[in-house]
Short mmCIF file of C-alpha atoms in Angstrom, two decimals:
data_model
loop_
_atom_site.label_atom_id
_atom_site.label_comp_id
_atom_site.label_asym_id
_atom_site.label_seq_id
_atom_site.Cartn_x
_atom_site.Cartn_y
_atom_site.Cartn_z
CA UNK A 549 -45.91 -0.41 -25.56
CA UNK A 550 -42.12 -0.99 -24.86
CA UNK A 551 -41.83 2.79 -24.44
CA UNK A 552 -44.46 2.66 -21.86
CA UNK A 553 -42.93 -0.09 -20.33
CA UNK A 554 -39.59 1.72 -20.08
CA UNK A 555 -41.33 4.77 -18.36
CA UNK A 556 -43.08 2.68 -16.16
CA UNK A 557 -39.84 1.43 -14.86
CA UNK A 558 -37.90 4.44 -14.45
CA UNK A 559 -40.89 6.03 -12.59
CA UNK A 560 -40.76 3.10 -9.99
CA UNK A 561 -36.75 3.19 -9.96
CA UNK A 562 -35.52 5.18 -6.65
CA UNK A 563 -33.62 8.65 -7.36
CA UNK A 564 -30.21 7.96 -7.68
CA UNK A 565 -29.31 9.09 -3.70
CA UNK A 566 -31.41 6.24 -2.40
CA UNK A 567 -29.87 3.41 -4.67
CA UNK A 568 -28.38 0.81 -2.76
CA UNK A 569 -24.70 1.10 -2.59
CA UNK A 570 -22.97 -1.73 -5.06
CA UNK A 571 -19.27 -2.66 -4.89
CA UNK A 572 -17.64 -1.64 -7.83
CA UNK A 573 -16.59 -4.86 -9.72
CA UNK A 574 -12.63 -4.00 -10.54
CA UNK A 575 -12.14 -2.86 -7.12
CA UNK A 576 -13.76 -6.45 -5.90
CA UNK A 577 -11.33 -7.65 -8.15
CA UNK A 578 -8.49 -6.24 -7.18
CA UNK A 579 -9.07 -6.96 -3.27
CA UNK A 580 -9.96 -10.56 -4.22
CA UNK A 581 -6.56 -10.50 -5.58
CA UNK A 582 -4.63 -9.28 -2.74
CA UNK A 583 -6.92 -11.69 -0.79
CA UNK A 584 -5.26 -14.91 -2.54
CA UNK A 585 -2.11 -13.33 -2.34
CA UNK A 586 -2.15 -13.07 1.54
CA UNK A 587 -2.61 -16.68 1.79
CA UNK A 588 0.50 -17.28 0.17
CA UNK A 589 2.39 -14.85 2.12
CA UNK A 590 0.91 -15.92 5.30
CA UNK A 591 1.88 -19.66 4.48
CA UNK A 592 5.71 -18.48 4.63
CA UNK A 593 4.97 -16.15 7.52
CA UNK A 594 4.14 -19.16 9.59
CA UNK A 595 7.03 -21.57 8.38
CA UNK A 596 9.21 -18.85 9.90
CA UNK A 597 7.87 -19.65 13.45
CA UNK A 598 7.37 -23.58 12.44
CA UNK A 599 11.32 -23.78 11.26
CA UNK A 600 12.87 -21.58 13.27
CA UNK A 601 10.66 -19.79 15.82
CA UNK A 602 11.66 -16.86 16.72
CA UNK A 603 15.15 -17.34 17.16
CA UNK A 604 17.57 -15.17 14.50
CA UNK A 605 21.02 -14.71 14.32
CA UNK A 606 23.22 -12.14 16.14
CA UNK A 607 24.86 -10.43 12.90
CA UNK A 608 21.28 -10.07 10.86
CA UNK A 609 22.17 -6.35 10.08
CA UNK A 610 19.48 -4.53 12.35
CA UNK A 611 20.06 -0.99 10.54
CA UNK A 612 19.61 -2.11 7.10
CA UNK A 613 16.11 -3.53 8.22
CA UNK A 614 14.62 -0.48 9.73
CA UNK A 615 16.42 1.45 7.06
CA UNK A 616 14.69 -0.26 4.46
CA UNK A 617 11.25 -0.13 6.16
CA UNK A 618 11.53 3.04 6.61
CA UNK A 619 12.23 3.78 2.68
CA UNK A 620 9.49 1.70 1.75
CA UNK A 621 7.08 3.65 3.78
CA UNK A 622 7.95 6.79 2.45
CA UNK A 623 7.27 5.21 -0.97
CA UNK A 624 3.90 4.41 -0.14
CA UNK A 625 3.35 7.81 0.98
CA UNK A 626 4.95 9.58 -2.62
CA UNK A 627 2.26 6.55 -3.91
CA UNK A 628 -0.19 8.04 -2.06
CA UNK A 629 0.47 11.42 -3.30
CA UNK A 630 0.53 10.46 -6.72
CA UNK A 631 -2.73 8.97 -6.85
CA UNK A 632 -4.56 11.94 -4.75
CA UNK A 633 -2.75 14.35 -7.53
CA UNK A 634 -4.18 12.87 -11.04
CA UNK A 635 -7.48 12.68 -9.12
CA UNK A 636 -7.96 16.18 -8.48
CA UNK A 637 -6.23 16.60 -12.20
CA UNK A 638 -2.58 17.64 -11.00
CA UNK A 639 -0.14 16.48 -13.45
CA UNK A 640 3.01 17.51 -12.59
CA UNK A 641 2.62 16.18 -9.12
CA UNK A 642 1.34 13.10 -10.13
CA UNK A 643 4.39 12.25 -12.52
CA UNK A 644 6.59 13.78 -9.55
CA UNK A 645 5.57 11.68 -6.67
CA UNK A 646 5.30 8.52 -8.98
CA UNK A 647 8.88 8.95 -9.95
CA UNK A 648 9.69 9.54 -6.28
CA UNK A 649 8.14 5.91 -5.71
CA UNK A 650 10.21 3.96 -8.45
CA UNK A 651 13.24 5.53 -7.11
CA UNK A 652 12.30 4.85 -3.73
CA UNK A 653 11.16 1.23 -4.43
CA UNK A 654 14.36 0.30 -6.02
CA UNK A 655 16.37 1.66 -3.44
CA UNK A 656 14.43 -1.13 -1.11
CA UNK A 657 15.38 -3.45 -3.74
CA UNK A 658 18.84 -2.58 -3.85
CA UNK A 659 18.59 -2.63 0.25
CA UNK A 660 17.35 -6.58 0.24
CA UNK A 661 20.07 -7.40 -2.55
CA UNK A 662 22.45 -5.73 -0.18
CA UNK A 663 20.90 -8.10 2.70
CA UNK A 664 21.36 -10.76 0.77
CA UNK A 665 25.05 -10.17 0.02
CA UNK A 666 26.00 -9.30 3.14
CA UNK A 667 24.29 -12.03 5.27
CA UNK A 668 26.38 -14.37 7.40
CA UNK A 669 23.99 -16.82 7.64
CA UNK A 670 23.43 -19.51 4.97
CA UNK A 671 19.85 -20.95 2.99
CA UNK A 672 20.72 -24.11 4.14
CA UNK A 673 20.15 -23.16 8.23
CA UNK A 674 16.62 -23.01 9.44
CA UNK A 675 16.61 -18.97 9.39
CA UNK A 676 18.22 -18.68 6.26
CA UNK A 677 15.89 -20.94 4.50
CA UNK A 678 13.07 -18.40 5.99
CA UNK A 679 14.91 -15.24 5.73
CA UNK A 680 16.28 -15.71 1.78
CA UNK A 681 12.45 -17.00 1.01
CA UNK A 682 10.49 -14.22 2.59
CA UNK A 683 12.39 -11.52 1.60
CA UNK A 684 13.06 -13.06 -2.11
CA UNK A 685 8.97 -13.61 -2.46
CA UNK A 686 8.63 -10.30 -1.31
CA UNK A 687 11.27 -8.35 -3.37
CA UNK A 688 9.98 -10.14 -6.30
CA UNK A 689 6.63 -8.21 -5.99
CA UNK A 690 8.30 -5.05 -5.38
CA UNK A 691 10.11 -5.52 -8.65
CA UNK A 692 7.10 -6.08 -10.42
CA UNK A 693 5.56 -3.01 -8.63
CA UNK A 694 8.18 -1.04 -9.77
CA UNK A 695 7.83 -2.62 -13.23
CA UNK A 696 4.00 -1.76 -13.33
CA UNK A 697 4.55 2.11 -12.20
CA UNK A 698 7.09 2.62 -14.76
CA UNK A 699 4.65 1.24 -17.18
CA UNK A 700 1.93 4.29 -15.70
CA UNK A 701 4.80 6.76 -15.72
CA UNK A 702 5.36 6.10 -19.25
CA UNK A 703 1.67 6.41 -20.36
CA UNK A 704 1.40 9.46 -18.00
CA UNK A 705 4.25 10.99 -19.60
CA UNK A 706 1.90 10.53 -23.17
CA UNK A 707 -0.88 11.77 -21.94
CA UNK A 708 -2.82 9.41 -20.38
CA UNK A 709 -4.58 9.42 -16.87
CA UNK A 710 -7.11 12.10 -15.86
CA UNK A 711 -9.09 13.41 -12.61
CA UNK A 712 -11.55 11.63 -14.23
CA UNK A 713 -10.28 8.57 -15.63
CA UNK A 714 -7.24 7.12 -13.38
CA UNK A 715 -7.90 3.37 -13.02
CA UNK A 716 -5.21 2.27 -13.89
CA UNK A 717 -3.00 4.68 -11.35
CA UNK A 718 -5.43 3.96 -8.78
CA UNK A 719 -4.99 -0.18 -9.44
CA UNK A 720 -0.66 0.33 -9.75
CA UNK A 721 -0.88 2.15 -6.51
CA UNK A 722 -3.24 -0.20 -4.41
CA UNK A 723 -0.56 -2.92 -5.85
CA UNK A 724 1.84 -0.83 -3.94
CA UNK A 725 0.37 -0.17 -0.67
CA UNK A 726 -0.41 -3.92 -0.58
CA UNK A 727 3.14 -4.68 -0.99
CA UNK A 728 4.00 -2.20 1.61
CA UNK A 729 1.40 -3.84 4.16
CA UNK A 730 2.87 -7.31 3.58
CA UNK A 731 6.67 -5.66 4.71
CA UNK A 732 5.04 -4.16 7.47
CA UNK A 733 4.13 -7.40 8.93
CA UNK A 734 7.32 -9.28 7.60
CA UNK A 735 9.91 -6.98 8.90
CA UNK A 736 8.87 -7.54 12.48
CA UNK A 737 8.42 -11.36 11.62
CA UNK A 738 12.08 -11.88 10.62
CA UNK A 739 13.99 -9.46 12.98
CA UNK A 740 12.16 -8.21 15.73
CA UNK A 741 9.82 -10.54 17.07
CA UNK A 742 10.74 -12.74 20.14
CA UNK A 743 8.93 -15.10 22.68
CA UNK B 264 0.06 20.89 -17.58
CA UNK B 265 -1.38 21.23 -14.06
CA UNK B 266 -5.44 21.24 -14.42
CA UNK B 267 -7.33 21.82 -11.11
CA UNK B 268 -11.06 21.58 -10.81
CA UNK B 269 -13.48 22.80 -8.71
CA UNK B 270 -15.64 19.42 -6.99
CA UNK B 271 -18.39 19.38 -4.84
CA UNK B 272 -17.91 17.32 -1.63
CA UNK B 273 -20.03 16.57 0.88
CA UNK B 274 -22.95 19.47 -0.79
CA UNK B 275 -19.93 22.50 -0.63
CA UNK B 276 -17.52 23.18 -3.37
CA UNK B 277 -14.05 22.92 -2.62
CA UNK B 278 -10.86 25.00 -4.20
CA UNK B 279 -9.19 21.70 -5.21
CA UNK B 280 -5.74 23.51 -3.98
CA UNK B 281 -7.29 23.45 -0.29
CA UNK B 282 -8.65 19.44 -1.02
CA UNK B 283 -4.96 18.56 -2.33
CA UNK B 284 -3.34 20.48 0.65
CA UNK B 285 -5.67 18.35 3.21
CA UNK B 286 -4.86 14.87 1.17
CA UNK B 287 -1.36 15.88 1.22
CA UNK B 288 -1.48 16.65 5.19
CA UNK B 289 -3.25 13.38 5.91
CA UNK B 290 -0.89 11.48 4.15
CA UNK B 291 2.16 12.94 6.16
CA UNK B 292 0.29 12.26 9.20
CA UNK B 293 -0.23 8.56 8.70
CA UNK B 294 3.50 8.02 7.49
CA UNK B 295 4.62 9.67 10.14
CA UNK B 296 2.39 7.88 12.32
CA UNK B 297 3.66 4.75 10.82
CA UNK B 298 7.26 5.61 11.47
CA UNK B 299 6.66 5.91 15.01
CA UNK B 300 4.80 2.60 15.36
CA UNK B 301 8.66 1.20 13.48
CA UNK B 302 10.42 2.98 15.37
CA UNK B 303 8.82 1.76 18.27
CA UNK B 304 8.60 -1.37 17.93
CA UNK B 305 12.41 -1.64 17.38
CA UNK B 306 12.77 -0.01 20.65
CA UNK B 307 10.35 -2.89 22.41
CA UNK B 308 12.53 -5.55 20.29
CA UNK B 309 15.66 -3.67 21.92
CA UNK B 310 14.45 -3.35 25.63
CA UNK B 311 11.32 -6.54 25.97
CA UNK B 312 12.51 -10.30 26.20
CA UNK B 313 9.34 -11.35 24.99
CA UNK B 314 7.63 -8.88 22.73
CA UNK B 315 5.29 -11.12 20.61
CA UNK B 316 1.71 -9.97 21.40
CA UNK B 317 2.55 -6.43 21.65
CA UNK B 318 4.23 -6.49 17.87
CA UNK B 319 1.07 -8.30 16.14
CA UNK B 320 -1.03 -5.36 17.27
CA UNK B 321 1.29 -2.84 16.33
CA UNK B 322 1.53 -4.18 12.96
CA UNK B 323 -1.99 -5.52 12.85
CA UNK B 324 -2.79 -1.13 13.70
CA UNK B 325 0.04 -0.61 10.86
CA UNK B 326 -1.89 -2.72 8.42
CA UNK B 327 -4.99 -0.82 9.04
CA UNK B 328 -3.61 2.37 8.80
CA UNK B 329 -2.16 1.62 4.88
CA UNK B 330 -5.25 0.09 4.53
CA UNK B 331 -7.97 3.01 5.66
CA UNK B 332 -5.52 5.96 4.73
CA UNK B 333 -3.68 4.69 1.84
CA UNK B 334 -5.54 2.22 0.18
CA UNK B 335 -9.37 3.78 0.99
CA UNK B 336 -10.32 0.24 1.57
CA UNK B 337 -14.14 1.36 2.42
CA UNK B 338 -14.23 2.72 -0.96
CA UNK B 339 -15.42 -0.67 -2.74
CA UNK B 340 -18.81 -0.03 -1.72
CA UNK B 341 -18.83 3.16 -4.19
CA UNK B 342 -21.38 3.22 -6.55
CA UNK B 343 -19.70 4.25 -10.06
CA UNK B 344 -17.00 2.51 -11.18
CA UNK B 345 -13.90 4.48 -12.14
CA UNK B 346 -13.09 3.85 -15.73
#
């Protein structure tokens, strides 16, 4: 009777091409994640304006921003490339382009530690407090992006990851890209934007 | 080590070194797009007294760029889950 049962329902189940499209559940995840995080970036985003407004000091080294940016987009799109390669099964480009996006990422790091060293404003002054906590929030999650794709590289370099089976690139490299996004709104926030 | 597949997409089969090559020209397109939109916006910062509105929807346009291109944000609604 059970088997019946079972036949029954398959026979009333719609092919496969008419199934209502479902999320899939780690990719929820992930954007619930990045979700959250917003918030918290958002809440420093707006203490900018609320302690200083838009006002920023004369010697905040313009170059070194855009430079920076500019690096960090690039990463995102060796990221990019990375994660399109092991999903049509190309190895060597995958482990190519992620490399490219460690290197790239800690040169950004190395550019907001350079920032930091450089700056002639203090933590104590209403910009500084702003600047040094946007940009330290921030480089901390670059770190641990770069952190998480060595961690890939490494198992790539074993053997893991396939056109198939990638998860766990696809995840690292979302991380990324989110990061990325985040910059792309704080750069302008901390030295371009006036009223 | 390199191990290319054929796939079907969209009911055709297609040579995986033609898919890469597009994925790879789309993503040079949107970073270069995105450069511009920097680029440009330090130019407004440079030349505007008050640039405020004009900045959120560049980035806001920035945002959704990484987010569409980069980080195939419509993709959630996919049916398998990737393992």
């Amino acid at each position: 009777m059970a088997v019946v049962a079972e036949v029954q329902e398959e026979a009333q189940r719609p092919p496969a091409h008419e199934e209502p499209q479902r999320p899939a559940m780690n990719q929820v995840g992930l954007w619930l994640f990045f979700f959250s995080e917003s918030f918290l970036f958002a809440a420093l985003a707006i203490a900018r304006f609320v302690l200083a407004g838009t006002d920023r000091p004369e010697e905040l080294n313009q170059g070194l921003g855009l430079g920076i940016t500019s690096v960090l987009l690039l990463s995102s799109l060796t990221a990019y490339r990375a994660e399109s390669a092991i999903a049509q099964g190309d190895r060597a480009n995958f482990t190519r382009n992620l490399l490219a996006t460690i290197l790239l990422g800690l040169v950004f790091v190395f550019g907001v530690g350079a920032e930091w060293i450089t700056a002639e404003f203090d933590v104590s002054e209403p910009y500084g407090t702003a600047f040094f906590s946007m940009t330290g929030l921030h480089a901390t999650h670059v770190i641990s992006g770069v952190v998480i794709l060595a961690l890939v590289y490494r198992l790539a370099l074993r053997g893991h990851f396939s056109a198939e089976s990638h998860w766990g690139v696809e995840a690292s490299v979302k991380y990324w890209h989110f990061v990325d996004v985040v910059w792309v709104f704080f750069y302008p926030i901390l030295y371009l934007m006036t009223w | 080590m390199t191990r290319l597949t054929e796939k079907e997409h969209g009911g055709q089969v297609v040579r995986p070194t033609l898919r890469m090559a597009a994925l790879v020209r789309t993503g040079w397109l949107v970073f270069l797009t995105l450069l511009t939109l920097v680029i440009l916006e330090y130019v407004l910062f440079l030349v505007l007294d008050s640039n405020l509105p004009l900045m959120v929807a560049m980035n806001v346009a920035d945002a959704a760029l990484i987010m569409y291109f980069f980080m195939h944000v419509t993709r959630i609604w996919r049916r398998k889950e990737s393992a």
